[in-house]
PDB file of C-alpha atoms in Angstrom:
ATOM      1  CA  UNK A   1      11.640 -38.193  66.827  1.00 50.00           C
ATOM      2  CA  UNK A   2      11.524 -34.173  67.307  1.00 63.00           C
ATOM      3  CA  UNK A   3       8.481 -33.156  69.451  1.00 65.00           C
ATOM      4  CA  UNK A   4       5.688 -31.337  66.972  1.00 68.00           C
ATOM      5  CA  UNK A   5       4.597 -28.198  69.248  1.00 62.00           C
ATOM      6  CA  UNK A   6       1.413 -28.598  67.464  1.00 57.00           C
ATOM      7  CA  UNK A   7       0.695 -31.875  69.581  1.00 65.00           C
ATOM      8  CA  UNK A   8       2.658 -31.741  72.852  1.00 78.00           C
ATOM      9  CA  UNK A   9       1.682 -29.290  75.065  1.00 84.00           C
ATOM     10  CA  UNK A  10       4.747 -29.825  77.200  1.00 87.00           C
ATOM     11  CA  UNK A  11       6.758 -28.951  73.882  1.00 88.00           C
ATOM     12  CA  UNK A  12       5.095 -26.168  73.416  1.00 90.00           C
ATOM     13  CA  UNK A  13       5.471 -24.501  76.144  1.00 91.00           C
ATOM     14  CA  UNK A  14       8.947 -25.185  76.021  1.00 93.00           C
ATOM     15  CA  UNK A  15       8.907 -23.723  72.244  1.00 95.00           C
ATOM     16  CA  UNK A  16       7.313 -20.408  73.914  1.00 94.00           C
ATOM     17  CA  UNK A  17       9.724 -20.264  76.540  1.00 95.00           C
ATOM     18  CA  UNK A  18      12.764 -20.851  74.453  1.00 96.00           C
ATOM     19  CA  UNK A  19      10.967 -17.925  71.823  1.00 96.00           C
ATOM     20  CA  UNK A  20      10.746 -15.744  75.079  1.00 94.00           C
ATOM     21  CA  UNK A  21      13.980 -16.517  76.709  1.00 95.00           C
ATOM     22  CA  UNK A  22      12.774 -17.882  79.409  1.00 94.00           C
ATOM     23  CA  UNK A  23      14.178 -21.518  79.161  1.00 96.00           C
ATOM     24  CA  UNK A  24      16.464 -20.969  82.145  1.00 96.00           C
ATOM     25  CA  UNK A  25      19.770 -21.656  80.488  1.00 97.00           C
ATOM     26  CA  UNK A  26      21.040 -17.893  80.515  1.00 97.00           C
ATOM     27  CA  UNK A  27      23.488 -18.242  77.086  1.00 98.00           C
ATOM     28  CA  UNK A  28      20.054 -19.501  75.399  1.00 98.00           C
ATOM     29  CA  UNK A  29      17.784 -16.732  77.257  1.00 97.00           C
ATOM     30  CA  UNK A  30      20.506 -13.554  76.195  1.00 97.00           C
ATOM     31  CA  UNK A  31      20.324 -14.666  72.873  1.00 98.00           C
ATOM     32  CA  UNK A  32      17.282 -15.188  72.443  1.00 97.00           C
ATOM     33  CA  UNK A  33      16.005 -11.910  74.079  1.00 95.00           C
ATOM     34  CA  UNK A  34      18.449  -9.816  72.020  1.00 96.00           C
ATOM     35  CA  UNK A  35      16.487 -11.373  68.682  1.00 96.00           C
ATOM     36  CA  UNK A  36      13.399 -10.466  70.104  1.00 93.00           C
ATOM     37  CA  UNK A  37      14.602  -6.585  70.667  1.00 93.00           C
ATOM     38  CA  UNK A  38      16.313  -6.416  68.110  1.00 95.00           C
ATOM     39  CA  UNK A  39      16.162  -8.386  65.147  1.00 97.00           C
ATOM     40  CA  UNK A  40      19.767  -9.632  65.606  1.00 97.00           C
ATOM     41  CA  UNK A  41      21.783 -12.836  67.052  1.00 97.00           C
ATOM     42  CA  UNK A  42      25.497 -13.460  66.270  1.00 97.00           C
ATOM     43  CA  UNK A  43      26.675 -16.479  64.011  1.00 95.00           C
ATOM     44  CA  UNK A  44      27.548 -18.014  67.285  1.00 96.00           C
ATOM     45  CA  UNK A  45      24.254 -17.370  69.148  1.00 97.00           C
ATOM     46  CA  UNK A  46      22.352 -18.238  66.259  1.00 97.00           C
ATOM     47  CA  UNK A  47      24.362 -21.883  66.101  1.00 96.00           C
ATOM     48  CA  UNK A  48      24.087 -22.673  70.035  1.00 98.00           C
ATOM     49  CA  UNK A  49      20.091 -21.622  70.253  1.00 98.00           C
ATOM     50  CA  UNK A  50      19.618 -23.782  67.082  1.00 97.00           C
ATOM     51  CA  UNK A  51      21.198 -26.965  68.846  1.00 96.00           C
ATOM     52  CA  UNK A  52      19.604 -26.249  72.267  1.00 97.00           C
ATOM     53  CA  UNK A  53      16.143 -26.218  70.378  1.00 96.00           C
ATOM     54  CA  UNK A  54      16.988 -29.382  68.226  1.00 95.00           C
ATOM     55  CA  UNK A  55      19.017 -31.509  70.354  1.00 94.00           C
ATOM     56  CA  UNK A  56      18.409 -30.325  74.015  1.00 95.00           C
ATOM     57  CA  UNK A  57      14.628 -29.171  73.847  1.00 94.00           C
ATOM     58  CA  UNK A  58      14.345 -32.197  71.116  1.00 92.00           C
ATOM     59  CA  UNK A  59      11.819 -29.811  69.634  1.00 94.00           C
ATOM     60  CA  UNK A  60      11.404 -30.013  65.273  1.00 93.00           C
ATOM     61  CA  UNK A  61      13.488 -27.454  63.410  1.00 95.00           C
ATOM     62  CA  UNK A  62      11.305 -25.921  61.468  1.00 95.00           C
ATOM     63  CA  UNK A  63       9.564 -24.295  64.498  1.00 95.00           C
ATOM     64  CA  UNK A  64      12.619 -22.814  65.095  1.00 97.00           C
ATOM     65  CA  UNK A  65      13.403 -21.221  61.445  1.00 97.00           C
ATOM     66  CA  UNK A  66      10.002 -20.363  61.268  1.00 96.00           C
ATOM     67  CA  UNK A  67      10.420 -18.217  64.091  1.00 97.00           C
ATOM     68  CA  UNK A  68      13.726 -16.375  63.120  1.00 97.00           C
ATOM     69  CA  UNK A  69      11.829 -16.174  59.657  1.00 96.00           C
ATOM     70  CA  UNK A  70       9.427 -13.603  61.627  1.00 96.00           C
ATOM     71  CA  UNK A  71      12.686 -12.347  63.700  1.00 97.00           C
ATOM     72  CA  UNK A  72      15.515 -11.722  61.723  1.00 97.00           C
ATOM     73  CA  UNK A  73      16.751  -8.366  60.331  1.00 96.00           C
ATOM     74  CA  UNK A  74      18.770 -10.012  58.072  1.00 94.00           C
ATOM     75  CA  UNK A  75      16.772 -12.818  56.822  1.00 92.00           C
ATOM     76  CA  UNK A  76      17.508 -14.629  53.964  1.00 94.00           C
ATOM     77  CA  UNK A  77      15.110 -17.493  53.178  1.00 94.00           C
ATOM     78  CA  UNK A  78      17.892 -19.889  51.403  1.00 94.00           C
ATOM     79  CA  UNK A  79      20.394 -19.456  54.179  1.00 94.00           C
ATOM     80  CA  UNK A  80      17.672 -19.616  57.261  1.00 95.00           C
ATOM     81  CA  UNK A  81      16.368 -22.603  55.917  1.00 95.00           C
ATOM     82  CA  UNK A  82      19.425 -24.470  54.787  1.00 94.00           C
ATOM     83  CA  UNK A  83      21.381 -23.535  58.148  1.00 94.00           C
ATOM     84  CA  UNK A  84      18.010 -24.902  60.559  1.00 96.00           C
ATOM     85  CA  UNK A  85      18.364 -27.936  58.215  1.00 94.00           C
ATOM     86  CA  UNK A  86      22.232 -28.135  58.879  1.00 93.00           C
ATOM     87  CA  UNK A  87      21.263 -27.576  62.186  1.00 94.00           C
ATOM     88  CA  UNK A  88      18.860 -30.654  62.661  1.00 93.00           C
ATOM     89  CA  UNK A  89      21.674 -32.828  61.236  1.00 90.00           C
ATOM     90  CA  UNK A  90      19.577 -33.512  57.973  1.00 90.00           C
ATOM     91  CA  UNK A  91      22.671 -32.859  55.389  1.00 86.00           C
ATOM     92  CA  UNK A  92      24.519 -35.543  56.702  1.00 82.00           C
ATOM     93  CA  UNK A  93      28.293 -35.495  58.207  1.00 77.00           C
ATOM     94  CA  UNK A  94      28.067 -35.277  62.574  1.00 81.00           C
ATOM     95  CA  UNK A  95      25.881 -33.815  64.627  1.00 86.00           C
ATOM     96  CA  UNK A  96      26.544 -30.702  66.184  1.00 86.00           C
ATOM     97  CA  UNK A  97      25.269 -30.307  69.447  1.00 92.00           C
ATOM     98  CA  UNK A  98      26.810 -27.231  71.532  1.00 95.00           C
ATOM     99  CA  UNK A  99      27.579 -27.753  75.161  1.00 95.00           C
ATOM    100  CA  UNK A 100      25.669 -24.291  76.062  1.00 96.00           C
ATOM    101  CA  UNK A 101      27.314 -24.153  79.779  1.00 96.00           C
ATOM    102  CA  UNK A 102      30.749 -24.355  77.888  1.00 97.00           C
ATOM    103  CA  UNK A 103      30.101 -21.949  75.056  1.00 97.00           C
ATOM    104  CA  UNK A 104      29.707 -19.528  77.948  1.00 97.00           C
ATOM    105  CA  UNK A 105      32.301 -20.105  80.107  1.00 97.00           C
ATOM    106  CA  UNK A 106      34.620 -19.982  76.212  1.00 97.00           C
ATOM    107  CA  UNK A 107      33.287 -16.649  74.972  1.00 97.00           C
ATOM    108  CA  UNK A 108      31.383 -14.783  77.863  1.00 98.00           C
ATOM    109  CA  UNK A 109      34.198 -15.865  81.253  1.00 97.00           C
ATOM    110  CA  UNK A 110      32.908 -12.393  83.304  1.00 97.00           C
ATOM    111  CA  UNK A 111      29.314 -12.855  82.130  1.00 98.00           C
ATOM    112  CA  UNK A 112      28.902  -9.259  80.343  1.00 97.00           C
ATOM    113  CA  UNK A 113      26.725 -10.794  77.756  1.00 98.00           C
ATOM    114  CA  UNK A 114      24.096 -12.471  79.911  1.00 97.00           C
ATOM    115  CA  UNK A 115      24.071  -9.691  82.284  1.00 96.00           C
ATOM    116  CA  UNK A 116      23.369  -7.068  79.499  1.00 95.00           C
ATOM    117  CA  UNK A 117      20.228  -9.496  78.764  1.00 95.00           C
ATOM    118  CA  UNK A 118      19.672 -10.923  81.830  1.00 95.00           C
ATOM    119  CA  UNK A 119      18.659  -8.350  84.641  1.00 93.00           C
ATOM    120  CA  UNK A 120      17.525 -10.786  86.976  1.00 93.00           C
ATOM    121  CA  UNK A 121      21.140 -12.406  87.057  1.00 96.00           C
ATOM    122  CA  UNK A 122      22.528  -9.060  87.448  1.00 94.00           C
ATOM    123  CA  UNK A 123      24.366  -9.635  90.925  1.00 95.00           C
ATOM    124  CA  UNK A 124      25.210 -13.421  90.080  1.00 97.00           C
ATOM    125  CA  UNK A 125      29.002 -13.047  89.832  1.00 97.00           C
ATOM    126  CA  UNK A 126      31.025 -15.367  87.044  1.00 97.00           C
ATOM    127  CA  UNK A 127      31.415 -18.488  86.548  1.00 97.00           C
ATOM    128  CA  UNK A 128      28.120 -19.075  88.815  1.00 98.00           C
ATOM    129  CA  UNK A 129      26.035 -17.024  86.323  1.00 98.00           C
ATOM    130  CA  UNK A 130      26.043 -20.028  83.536  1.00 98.00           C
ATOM    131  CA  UNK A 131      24.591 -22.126  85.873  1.00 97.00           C
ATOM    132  CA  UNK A 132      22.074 -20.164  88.318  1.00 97.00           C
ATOM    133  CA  UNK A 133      20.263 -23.382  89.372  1.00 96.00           C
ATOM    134  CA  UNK A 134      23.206 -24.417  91.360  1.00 97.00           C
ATOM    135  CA  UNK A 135      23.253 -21.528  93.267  1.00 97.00           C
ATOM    136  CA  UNK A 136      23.128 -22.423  97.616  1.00 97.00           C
ATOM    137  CA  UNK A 137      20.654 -20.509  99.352  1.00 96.00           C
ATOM    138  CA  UNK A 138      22.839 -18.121 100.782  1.00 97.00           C
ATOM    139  CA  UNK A 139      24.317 -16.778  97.247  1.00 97.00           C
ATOM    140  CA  UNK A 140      20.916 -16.824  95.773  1.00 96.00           C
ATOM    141  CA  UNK A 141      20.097 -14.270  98.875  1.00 96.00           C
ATOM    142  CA  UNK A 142      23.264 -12.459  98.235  1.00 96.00           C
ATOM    143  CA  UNK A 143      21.914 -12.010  94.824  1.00 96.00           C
ATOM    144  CA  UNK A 144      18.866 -10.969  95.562  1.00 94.00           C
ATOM    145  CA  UNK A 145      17.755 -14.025  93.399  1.00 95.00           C
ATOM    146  CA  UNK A 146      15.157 -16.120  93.370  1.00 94.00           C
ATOM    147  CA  UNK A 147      14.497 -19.133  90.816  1.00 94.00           C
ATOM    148  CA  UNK A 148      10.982 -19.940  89.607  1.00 92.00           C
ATOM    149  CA  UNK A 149      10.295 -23.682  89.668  1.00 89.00           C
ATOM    150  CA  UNK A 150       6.679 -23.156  89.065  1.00 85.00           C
ATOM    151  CA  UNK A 151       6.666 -24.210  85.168  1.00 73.00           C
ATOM    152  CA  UNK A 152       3.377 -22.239  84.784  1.00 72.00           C
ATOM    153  CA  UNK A 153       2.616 -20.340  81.720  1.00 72.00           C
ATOM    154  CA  UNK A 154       5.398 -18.152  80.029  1.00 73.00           C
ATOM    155  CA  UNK A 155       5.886 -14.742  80.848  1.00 72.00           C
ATOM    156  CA  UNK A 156       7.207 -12.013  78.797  1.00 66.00           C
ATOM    157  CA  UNK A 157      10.630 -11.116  80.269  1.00 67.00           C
ATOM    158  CA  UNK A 158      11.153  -7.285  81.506  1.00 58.00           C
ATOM    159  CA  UNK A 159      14.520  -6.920  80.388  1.00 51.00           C
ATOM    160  CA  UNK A 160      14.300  -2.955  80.728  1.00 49.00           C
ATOM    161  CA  UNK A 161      14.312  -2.995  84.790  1.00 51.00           C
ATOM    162  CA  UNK A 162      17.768  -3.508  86.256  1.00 44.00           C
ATOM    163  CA  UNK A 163      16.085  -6.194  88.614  1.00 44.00           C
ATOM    164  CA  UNK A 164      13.707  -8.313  86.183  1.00 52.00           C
ATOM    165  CA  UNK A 165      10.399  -9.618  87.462  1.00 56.00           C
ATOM    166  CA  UNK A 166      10.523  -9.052  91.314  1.00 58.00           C
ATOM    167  CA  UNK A 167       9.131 -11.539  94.042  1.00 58.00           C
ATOM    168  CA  UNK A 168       9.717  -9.905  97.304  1.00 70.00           C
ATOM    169  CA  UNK A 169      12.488  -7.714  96.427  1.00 81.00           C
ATOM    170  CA  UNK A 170      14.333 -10.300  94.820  1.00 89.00           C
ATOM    171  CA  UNK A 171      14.575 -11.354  91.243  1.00 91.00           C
ATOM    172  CA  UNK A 172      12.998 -14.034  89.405  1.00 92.00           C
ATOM    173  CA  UNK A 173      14.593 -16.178  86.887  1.00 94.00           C
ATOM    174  CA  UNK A 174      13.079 -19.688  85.475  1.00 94.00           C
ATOM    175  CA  UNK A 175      14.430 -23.351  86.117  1.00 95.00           C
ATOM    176  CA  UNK A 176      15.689 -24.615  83.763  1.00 95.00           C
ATOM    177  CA  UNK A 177      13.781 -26.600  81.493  1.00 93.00           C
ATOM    178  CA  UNK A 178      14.362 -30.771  81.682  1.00 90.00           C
ATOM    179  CA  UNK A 179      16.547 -31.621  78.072  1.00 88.00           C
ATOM    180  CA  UNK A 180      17.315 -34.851  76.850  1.00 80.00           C
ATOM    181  CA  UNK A 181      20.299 -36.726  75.520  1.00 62.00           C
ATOM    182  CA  UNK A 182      23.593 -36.594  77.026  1.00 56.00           C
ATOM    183  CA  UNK A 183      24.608 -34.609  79.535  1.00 62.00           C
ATOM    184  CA  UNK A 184      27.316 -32.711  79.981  1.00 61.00           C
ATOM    185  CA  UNK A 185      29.073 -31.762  83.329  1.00 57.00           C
ATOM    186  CA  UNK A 186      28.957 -28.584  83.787  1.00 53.00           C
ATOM    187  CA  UNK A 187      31.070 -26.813  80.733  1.00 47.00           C
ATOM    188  CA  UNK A 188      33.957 -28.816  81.599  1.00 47.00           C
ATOM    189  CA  UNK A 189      33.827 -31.186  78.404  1.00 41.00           C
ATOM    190  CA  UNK A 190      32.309 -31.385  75.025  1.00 42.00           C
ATOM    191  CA  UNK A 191      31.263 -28.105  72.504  1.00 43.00           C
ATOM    192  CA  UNK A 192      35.276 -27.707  71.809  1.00 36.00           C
ATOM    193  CA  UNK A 193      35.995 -26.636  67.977  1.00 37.00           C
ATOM    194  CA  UNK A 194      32.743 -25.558  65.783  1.00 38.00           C
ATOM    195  CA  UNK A 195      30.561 -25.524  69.038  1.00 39.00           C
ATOM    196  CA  UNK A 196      30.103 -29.156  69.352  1.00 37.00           C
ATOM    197  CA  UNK A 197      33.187 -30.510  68.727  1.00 36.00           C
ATOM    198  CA  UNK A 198      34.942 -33.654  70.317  1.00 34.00           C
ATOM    199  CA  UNK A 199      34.639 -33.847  74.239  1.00 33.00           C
ATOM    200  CA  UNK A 200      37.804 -32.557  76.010  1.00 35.00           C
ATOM    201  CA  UNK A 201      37.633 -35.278  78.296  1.00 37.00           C
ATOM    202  CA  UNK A 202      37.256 -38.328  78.414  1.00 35.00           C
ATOM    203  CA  UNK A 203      34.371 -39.899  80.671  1.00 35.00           C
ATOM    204  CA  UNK A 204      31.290 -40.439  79.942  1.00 37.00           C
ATOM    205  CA  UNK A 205      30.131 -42.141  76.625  1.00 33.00           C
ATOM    206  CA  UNK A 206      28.605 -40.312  74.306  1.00 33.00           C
ATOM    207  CA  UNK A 207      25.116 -41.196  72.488  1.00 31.00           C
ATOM    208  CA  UNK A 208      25.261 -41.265  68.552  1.00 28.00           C
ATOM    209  CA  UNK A 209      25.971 -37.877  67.531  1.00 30.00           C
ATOM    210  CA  UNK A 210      26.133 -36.095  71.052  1.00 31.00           C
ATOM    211  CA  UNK A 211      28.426 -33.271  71.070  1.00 32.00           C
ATOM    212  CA  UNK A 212      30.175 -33.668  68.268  1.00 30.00           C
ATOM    213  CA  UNK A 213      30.933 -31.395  65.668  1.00 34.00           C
ATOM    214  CA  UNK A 214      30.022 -31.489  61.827  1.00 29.00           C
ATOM    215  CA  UNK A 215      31.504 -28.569  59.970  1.00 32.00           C
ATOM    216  CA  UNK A 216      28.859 -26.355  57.799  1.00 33.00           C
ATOM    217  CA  UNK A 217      29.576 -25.542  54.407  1.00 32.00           C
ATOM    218  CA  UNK A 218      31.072 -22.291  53.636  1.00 33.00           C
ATOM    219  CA  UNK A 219      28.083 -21.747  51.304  1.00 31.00           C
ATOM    220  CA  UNK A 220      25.922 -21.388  54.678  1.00 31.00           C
ATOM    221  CA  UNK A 221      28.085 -19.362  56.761  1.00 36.00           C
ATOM    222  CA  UNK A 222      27.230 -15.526  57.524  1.00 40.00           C
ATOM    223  CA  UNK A 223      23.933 -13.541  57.784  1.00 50.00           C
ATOM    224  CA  UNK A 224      20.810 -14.948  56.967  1.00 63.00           C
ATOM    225  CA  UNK A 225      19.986 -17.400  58.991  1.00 65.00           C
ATOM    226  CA  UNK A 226      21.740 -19.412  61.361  1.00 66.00           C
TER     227      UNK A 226
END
């Protein structure tokens, strides 16, 4: 059942971190800090933040179209609605859950997105970027990086200074937060055509409905909403 942020405190602070980019999964975090700037999040962002709030974060939907209600430039109530719905896999067909890490590596190899949101992952050279947390000790000096595994309150990202929120001299960038379902190793598999699409290996079994594909209706696609 999705997690009502009303009732969970550990879901909501995971709803205000994921509204904040702050979650620690950078494609999530760029995304979601360019909304908050700016009122805008491509068809592709809008898709992969959707499943990571849904299906990773296991957090309900309509938090999440309620907030790119209040967000959104373009918003259109029909198509915000319908595609959070789509989203939450509550039209039927599969479910679509996007391998984030993947998505990345796909449409962002070199990292220019994240870094033009991200400050704090400014030095963190590609493909090491989409993952931060793995970073050894001696890159995350090298970086000038350090990660946060406090979990305390949410903090407003300053994504005008080139380094971020500083500890030290260094950086600060967030764990990232715990998900559930099935995991996938690291980009390699799963999110192949629509975002979620059919793993591109085989290994692991998936759960019902984890990371694969449905396709949304034409109807949906486009501005709006998702």
């Amino acid at each position: 059942l999705p997690r009502l942020t009303q009732r969970d405190r550990e879901a909501a602070r995971a709803f205000e971190a994921w509204k904040a980019g702050m979650t620690g999964h950078p494609l999530v975090d760029a995304n979601m800090r360019e909304l908050m700037l700016t009122g805008f999040m491509s068809n592709r962002g809008r898709q992969n933040v959707a499943s990571f709030l849904v299906h990773d974060l296991a957090i309900d939907w309509r938090a999440g179209a309620d907030w790119f209600e209040s967000c959104l430039l373009d918003y259109d109530t029909s198509s915000n609605w319908g595609n959070w719905c789509a989203a939450a896999a509550l039209m039927g067909g599969r479910v679509n859950r996007f391998n984030i890490v993947k998505q990345s590596r796909d449409y962002d190899p070199e990292g220019a997105y994240l870094k033009t949101w991200l400050p704090e992952l400014a030095n963190v050279p590609a493909p090491q970027i989409f993952e931060p947390w793995k970073l050894s000790s001696a890159m995350l000096e090298a970086a000038k990086l350090e990660i946060d595994h406090s979990q305390g309150p949410v903090r407003a990202p300053s994504v005008f200074e080139p380094g971020g929120e500083t500890s030290g001299g260094k950086a600060v960038y967030p764990a990232p937060l715990p998900t559930s379902g099935y995991a996938f190793d690291g980009g390699k598999s799963g999110g192949g055509k629509g975002g979620g699409g059919k793993s591109g290996k085989k290994g692991k079994k998936e759960p019902q409905g984890g990371g694969r594909g449905y396709r949304v209706p034409s109807s949906m696609q486009g501005g709006g909403g998702i």
